[in-house]
Tab-separated table of N, CA and C in Angstrom:
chain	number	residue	atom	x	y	z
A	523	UNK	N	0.858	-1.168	0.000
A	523	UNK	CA	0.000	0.000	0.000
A	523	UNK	C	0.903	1.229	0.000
A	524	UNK	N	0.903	2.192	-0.919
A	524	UNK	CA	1.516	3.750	-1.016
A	524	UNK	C	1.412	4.498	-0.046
A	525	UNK	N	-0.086	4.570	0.005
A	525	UNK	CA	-0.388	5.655	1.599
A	525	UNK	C	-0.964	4.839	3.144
A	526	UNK	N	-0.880	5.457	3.390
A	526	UNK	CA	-1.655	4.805	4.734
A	526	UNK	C	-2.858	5.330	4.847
A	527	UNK	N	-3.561	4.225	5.747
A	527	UNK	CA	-5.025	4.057	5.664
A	527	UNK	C	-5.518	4.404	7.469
A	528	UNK	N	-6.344	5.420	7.415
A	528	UNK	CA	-6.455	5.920	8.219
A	528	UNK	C	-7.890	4.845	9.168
A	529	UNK	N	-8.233	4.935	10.252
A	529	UNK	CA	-8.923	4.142	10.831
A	529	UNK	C	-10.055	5.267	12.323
A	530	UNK	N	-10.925	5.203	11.727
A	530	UNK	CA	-11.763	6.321	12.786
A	530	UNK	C	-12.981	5.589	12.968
A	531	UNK	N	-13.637	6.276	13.987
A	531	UNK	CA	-15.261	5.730	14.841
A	531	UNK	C	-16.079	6.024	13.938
A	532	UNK	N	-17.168	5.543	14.117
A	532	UNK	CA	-18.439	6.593	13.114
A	532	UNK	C	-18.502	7.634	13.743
A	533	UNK	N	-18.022	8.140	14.629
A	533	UNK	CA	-17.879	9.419	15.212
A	533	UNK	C	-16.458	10.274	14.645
A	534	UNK	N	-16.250	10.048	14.045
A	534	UNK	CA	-14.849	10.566	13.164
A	534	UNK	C	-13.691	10.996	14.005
A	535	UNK	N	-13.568	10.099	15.386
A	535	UNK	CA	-12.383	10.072	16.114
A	535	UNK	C	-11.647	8.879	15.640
A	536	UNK	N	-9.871	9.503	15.201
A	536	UNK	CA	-8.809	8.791	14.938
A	536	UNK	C	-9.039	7.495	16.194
A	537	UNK	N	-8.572	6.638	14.996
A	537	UNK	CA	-8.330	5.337	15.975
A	537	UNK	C	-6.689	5.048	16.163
A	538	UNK	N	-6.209	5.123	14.595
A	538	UNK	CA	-5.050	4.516	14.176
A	538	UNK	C	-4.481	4.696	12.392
A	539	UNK	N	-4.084	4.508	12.381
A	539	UNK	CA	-3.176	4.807	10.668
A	539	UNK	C	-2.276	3.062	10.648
A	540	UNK	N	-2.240	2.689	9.895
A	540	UNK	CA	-1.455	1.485	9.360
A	540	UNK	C	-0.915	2.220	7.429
A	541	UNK	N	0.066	1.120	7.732
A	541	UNK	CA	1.220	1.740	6.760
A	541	UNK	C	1.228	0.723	5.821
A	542	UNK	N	0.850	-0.525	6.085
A	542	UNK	CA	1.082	-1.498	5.175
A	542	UNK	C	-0.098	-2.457	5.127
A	543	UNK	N	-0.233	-3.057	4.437
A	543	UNK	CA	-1.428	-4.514	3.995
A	543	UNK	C	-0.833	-5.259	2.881
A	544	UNK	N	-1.463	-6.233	2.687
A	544	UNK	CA	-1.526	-7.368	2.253
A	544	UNK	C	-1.443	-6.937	0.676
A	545	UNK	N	-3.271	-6.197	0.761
A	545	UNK	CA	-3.612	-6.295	-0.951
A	545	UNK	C	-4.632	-5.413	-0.431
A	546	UNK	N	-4.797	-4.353	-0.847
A	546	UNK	CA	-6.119	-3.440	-0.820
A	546	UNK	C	-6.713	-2.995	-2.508
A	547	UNK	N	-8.258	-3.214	-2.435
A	547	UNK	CA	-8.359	-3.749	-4.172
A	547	UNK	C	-9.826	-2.370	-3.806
A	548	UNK	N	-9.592	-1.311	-4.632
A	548	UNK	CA	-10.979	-0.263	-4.409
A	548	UNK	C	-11.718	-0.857	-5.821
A	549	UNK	N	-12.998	-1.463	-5.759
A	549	UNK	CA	-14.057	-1.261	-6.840
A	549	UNK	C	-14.682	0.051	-6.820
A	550	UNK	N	-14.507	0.842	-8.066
A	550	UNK	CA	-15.595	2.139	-7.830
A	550	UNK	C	-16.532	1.733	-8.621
A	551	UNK	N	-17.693	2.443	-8.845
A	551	UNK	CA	-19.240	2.454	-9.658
A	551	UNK	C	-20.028	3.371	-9.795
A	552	UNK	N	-20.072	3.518	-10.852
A	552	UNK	CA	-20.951	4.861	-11.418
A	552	UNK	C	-21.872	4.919	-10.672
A	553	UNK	N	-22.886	4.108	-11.180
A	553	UNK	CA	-24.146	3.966	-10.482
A	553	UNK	C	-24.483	3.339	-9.525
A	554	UNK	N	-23.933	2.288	-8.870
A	554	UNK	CA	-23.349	1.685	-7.776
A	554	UNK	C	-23.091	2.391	-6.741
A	555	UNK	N	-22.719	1.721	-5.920
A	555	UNK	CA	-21.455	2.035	-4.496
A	555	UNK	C	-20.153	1.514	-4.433
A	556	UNK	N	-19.881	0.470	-4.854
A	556	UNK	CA	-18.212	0.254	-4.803
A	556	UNK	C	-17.891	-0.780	-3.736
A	557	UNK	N	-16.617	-0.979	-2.979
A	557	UNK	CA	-16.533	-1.448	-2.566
A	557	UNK	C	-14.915	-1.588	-2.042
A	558	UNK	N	-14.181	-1.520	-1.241
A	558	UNK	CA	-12.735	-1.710	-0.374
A	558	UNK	C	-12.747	-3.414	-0.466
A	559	UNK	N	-11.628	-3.950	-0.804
A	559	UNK	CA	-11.733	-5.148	-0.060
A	559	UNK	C	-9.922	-4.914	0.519
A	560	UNK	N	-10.338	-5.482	1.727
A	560	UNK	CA	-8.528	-5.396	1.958
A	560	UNK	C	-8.349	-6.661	2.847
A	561	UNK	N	-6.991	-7.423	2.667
A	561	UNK	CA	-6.082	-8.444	3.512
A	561	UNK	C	-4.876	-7.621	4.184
A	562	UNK	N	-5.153	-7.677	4.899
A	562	UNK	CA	-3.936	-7.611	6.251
A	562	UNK	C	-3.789	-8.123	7.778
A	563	UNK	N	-2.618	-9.058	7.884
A	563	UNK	CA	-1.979	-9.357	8.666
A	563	UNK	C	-2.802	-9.118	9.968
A	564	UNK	N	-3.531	-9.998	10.741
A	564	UNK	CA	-4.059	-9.817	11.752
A	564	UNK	C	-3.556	-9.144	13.153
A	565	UNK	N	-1.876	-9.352	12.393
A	565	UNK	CA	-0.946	-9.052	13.872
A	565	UNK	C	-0.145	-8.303	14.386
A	566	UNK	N	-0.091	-7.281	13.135
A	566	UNK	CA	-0.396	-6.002	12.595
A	566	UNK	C	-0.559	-5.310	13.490
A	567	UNK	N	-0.075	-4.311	13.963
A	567	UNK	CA	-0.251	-2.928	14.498
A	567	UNK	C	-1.238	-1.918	14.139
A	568	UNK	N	-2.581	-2.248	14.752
A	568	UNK	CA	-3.923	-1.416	14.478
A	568	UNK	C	-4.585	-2.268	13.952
A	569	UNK	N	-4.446	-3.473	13.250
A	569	UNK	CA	-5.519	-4.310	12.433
A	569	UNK	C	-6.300	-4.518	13.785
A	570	UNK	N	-6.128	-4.587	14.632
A	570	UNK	CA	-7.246	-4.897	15.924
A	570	UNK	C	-8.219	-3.956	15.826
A	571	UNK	N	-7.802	-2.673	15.516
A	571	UNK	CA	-8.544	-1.408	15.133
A	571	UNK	C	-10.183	-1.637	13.846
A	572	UNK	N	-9.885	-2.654	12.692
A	572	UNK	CA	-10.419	-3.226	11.762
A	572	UNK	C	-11.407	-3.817	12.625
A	573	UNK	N	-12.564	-3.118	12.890
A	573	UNK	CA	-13.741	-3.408	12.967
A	573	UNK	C	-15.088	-3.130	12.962
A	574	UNK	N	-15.898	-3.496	12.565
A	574	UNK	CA	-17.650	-3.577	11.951
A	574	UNK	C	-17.777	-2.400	12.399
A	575	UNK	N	-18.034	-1.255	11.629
A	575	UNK	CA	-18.449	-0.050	11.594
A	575	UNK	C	-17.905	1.523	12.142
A	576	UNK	N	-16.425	0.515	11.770
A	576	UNK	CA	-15.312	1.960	11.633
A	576	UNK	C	-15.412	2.171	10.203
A	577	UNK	N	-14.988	3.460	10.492
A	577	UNK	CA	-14.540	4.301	9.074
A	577	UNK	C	-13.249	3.868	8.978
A	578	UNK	N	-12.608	3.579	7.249
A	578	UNK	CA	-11.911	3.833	7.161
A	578	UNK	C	-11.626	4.271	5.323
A	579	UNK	N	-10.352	5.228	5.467
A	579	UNK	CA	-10.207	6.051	4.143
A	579	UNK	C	-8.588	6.176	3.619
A	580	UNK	N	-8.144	6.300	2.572
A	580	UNK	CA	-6.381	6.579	2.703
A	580	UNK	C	-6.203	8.332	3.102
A	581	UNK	N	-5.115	8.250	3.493
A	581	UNK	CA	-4.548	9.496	4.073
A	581	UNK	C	-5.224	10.631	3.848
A	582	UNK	N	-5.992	11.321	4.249
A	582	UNK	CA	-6.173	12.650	4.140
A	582	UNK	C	-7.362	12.799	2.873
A	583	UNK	N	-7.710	12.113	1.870
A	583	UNK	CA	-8.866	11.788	1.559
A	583	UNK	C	-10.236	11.032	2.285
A	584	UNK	N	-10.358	12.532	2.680
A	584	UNK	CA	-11.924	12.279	3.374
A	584	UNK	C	-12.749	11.660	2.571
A	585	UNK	N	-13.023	12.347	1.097
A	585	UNK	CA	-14.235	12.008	-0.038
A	585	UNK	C	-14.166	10.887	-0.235
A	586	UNK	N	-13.403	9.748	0.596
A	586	UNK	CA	-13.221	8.168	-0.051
A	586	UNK	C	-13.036	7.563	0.804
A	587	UNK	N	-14.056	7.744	2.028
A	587	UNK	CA	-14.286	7.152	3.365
A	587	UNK	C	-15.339	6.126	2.948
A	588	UNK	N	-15.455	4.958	4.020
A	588	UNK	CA	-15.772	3.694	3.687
A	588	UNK	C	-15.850	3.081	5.061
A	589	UNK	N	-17.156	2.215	5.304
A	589	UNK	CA	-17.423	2.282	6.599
A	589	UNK	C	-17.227	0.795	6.404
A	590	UNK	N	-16.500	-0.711	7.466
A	590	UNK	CA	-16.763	-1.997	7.451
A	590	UNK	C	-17.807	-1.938	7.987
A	591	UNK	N	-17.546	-2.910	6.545
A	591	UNK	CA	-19.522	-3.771	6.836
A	591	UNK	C	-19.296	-5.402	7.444
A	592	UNK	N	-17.871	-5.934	7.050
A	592	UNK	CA	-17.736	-7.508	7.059
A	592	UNK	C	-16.104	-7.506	7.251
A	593	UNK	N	-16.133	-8.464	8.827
A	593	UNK	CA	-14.334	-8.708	8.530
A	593	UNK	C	-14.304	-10.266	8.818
A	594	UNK	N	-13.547	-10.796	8.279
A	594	UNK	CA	-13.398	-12.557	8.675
A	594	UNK	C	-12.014	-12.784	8.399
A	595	UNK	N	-11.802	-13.878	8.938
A	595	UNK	CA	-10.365	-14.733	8.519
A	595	UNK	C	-10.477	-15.151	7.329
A	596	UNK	N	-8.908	-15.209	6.740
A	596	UNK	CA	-8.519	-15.642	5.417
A	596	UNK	C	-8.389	-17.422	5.336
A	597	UNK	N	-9.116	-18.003	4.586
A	597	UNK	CA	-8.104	-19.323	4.719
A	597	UNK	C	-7.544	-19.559	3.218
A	598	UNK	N	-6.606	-20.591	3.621
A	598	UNK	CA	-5.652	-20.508	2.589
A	598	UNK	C	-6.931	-21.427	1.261
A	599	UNK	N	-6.042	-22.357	0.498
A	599	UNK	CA	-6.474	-23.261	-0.550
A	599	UNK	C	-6.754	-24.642	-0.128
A	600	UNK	N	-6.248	-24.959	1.168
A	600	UNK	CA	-7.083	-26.472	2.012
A	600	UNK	C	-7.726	-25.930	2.867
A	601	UNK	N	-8.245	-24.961	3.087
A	601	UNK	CA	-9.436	-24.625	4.563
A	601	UNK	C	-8.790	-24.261	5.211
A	602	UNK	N	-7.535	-24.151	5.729
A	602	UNK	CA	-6.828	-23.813	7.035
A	602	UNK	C	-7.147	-22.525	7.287
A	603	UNK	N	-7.086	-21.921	8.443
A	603	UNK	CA	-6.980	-20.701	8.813
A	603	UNK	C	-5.371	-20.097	8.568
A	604	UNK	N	-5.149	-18.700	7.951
A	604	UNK	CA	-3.824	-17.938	7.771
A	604	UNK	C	-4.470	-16.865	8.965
A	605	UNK	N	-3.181	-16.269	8.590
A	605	UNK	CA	-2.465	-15.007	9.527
A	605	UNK	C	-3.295	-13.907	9.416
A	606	UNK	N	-4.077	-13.587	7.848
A	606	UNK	CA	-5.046	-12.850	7.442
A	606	UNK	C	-6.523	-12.489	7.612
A	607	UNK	N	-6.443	-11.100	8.083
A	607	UNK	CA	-7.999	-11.012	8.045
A	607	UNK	C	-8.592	-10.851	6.743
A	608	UNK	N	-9.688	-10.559	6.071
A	608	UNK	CA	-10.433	-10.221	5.245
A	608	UNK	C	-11.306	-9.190	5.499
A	609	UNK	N	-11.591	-7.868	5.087
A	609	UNK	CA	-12.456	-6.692	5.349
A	609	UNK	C	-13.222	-5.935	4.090
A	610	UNK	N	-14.489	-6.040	4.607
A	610	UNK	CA	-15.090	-5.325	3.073
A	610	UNK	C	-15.647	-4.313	3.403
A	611	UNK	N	-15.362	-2.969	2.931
A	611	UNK	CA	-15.955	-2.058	3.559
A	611	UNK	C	-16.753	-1.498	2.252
A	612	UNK	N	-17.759	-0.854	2.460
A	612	UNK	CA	-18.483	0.184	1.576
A	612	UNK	C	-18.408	1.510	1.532
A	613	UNK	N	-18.853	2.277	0.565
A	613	UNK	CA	-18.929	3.830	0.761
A	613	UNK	C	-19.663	4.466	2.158
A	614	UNK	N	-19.422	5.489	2.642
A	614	UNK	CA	-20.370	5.917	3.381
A	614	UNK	C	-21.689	6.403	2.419
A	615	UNK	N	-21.974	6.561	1.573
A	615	UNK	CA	-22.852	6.477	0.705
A	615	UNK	C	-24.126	5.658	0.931
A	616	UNK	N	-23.395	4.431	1.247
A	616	UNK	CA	-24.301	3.247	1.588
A	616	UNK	C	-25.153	3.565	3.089
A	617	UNK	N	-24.727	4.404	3.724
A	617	UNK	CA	-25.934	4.091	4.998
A	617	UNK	C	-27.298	4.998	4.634
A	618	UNK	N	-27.322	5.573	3.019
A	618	UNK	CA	-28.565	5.661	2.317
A	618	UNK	C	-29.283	4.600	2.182
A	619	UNK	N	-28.543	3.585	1.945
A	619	UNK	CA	-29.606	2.279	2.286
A	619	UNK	C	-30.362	2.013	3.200
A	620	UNK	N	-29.659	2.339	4.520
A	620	UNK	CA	-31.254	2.463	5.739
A	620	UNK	C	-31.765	2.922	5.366
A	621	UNK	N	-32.335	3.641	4.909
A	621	UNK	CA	-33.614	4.788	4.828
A	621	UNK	C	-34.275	4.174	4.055
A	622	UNK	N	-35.919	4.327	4.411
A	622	UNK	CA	-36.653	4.372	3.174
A	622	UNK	C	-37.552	5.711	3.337
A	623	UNK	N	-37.841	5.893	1.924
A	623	UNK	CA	-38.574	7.390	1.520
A	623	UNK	C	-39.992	7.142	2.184
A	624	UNK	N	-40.105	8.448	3.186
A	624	UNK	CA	-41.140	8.344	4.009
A	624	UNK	C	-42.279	9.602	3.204
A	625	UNK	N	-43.458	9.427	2.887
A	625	UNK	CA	-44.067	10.858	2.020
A	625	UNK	C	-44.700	11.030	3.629
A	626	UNK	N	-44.584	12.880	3.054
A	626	UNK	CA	-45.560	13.737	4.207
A	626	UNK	C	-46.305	13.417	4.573
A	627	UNK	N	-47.195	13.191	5.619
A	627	UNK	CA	-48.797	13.050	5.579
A	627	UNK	C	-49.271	13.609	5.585
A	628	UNK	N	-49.581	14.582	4.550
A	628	UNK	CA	-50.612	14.839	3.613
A	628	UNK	C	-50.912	14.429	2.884
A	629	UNK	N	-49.694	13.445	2.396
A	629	UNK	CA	-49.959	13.391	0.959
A	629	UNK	C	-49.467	11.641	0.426
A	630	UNK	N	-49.907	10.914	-0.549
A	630	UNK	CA	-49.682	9.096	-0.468
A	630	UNK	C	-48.101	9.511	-1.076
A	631	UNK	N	-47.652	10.793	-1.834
A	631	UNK	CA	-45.935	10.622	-2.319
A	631	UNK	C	-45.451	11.685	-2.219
A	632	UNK	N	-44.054	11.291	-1.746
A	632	UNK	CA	-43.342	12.805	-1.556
A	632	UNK	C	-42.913	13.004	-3.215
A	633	UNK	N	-43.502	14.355	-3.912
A	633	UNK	CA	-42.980	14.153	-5.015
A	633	UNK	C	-42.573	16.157	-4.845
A	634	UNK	N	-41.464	15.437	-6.092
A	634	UNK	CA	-40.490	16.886	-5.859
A	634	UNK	C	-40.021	17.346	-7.253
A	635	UNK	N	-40.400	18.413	-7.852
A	635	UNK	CA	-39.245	18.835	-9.400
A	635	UNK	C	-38.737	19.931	-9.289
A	636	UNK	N	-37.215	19.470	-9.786
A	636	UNK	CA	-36.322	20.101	-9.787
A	636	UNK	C	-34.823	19.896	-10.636
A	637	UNK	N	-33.939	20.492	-10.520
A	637	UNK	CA	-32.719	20.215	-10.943
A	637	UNK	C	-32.301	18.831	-10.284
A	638	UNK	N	-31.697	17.968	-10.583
A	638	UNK	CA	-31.075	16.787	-9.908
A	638	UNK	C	-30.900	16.793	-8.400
A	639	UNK	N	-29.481	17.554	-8.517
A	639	UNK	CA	-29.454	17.436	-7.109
A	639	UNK	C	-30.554	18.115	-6.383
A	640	UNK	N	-30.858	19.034	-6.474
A	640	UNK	CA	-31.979	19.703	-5.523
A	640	UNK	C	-33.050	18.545	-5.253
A	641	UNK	N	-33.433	17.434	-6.221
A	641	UNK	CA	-34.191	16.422	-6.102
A	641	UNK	C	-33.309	15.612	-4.872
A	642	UNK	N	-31.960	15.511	-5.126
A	642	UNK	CA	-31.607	14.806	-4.340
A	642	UNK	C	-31.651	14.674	-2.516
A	643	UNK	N	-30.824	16.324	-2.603
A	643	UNK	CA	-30.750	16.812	-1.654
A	643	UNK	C	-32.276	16.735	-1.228
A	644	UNK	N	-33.720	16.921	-1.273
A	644	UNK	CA	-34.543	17.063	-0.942
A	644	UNK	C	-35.214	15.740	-0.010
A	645	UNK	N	-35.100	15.018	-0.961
A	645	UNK	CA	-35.262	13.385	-0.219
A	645	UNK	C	-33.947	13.036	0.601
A	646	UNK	N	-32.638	13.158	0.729
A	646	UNK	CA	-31.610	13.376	1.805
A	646	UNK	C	-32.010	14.026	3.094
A	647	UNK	N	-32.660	14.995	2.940
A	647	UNK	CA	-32.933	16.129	3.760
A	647	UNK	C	-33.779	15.480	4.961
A	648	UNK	N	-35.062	15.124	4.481
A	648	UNK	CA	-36.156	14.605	4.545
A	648	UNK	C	-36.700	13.368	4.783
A	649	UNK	N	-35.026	12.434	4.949
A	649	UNK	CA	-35.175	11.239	5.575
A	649	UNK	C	-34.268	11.192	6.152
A	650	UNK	N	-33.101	11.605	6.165
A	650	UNK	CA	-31.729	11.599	6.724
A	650	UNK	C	-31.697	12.627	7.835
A	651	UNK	N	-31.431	13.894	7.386
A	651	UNK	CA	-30.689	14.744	8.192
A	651	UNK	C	-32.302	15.805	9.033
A	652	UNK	N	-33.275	15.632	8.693
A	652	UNK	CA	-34.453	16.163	9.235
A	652	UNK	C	-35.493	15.753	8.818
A	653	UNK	N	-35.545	14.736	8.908
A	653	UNK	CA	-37.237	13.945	8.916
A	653	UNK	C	-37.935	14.406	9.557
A	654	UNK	N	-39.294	13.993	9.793
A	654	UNK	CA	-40.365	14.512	10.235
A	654	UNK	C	-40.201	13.701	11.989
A	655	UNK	N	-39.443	12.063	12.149
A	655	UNK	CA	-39.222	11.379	13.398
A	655	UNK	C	-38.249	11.959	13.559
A	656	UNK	N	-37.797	12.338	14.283
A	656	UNK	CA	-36.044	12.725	15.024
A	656	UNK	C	-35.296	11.230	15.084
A	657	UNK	N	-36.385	9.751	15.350
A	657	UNK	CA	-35.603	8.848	15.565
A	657	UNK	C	-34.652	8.497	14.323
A	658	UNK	N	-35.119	8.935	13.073
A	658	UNK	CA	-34.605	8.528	11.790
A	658	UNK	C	-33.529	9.264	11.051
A	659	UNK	N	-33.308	10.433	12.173
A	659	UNK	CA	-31.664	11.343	11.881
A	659	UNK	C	-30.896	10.129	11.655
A	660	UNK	N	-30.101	9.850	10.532
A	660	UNK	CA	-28.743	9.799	10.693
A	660	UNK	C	-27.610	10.497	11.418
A	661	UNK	N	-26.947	10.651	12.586
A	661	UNK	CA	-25.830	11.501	13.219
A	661	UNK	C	-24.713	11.503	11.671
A	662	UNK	N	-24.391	12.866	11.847
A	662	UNK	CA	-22.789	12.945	11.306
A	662	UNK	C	-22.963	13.052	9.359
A	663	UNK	N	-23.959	12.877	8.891
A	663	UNK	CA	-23.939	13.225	8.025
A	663	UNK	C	-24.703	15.127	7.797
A	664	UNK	N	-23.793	15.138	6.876
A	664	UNK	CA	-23.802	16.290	6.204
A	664	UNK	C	-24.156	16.814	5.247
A	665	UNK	N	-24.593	17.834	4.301
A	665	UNK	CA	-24.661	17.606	2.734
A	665	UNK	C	-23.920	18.742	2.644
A	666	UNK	N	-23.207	18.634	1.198
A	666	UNK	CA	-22.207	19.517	0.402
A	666	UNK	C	-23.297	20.787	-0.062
A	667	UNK	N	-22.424	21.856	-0.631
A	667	UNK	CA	-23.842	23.157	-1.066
A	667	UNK	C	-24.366	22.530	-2.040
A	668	UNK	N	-25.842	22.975	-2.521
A	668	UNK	CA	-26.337	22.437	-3.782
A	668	UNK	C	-26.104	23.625	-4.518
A	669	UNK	N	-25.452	23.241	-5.910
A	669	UNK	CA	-24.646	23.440	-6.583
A	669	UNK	C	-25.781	23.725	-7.942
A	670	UNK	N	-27.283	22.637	-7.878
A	670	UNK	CA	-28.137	23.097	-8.723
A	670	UNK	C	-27.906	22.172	-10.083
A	671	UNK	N	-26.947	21.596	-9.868
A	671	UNK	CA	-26.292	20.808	-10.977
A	671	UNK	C	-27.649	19.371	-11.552
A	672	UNK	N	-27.604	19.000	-13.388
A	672	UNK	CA	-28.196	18.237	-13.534
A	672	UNK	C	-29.346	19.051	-13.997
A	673	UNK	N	-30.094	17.962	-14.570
A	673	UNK	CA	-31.351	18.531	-15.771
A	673	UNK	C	-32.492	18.450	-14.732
A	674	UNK	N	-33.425	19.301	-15.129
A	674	UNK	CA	-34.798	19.199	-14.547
A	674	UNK	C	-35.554	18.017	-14.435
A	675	UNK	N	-35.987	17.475	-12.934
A	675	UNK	CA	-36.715	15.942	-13.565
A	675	UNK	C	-37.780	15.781	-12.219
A	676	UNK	N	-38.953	15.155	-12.553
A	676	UNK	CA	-39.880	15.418	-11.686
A	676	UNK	C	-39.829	13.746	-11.206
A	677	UNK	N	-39.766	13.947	-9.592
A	677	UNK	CA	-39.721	12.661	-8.884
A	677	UNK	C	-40.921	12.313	-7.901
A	678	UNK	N	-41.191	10.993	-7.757
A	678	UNK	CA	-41.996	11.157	-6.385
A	678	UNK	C	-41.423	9.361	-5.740
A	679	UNK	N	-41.875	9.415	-4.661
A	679	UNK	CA	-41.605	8.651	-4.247
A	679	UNK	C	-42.074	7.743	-2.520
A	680	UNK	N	-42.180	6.564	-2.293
A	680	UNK	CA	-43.159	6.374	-1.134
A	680	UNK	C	-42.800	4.806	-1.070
A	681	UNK	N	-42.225	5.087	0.557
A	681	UNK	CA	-41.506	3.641	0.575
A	681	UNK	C	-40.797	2.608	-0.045
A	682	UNK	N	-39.928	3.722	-0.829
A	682	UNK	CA	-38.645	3.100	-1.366
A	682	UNK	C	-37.317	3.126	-0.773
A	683	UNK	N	-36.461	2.557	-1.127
A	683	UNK	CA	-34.540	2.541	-0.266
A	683	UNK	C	-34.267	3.395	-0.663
A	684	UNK	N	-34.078	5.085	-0.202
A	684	UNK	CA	-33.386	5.760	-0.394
A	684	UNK	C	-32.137	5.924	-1.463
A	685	UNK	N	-31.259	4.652	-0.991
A	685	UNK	CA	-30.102	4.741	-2.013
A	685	UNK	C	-30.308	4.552	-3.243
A	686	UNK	N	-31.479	3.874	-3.830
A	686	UNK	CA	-31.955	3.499	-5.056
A	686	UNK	C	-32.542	4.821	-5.688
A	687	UNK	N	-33.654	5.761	-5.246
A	687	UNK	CA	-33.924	6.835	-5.351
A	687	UNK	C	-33.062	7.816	-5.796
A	688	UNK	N	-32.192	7.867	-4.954
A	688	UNK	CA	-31.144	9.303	-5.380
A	688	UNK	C	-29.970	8.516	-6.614
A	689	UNK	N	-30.048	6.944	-6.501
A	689	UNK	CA	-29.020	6.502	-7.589
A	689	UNK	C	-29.009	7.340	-9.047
């Protein structure tokens, strides 16, 4: 690995930095989410750190933070257990997947037209960061300025996965 890979809480307190791994393999996706897979050395200095629902990102690139979703042991080519963990982490992107699109009650769909993102941001807004339950805040997310970007397109929507929606 070139850089080091930084290791934080979902609360975005440093855990640890590691300098080296195994094999770290980034899938990106357009339309997708992507995916981290990384092997490293269980015995490792901070791999103890490698666990279910830390953040982790390379050096100083925030925009390519990635939360574990899955860590297990490596085994070799007869079943044995190795030295290796296995970790798959996803975008933070992905905890759009909790959500599903809740419409106002007033109304059977939240429907919204606008420029893209403003569509986006709107259903983000509105299930994520200020829903109508307080229980359904996501903590710690944020949204970037809307920028207005993207063609005009009229949406609605009512008990769907969020992440599919804004895809």
């Amino acid at each position: 690995m070139q850089m080091p890979l930084r290791i934080m809480t979902r609360g975005f307190d440093l855990l640890e930095e590691i300098d080296s791994c195994e094999s770290l393999q980034i899938t990106r996706s357009w339309s997708g989410l992507g995916r981290i897979d990384l092997r490293i050395n269980r015995y490792m200095q901070g791999a103890d750190k490698l666990q279910r629902g830390h953040i982790i990102f390379p050096h100083n690139h925030l925009n390519k933070a990635y939360i574990i979703r899955h860590k297990e042991i490596e085994l070799d080519e007869n079943g044995k257990v190795t030295e290796n963990w296995v970790i798959i982490a996803s975008p933070l992107k992905s905890w759009m997947e909790q959500r599903i699109t809740y419409p106002p009650g007033h109304t059977a769909y939240d429907n919204k037209q606008a420029d893209a993102q403003t569509v986006m941001h709107h259903y983000i807004t509105n299930n994520v960061i200020n829903p109508l339950d307080p229980e359904r805040v996501l903590p710690s997310i944020v949204m970037g300025e809307n920028l207005l970007r993207g063609i005009d397109v009229s949406w609605q929507s009512r008990f769907k996965v969020l992440a599919e929606d804004i895809e």
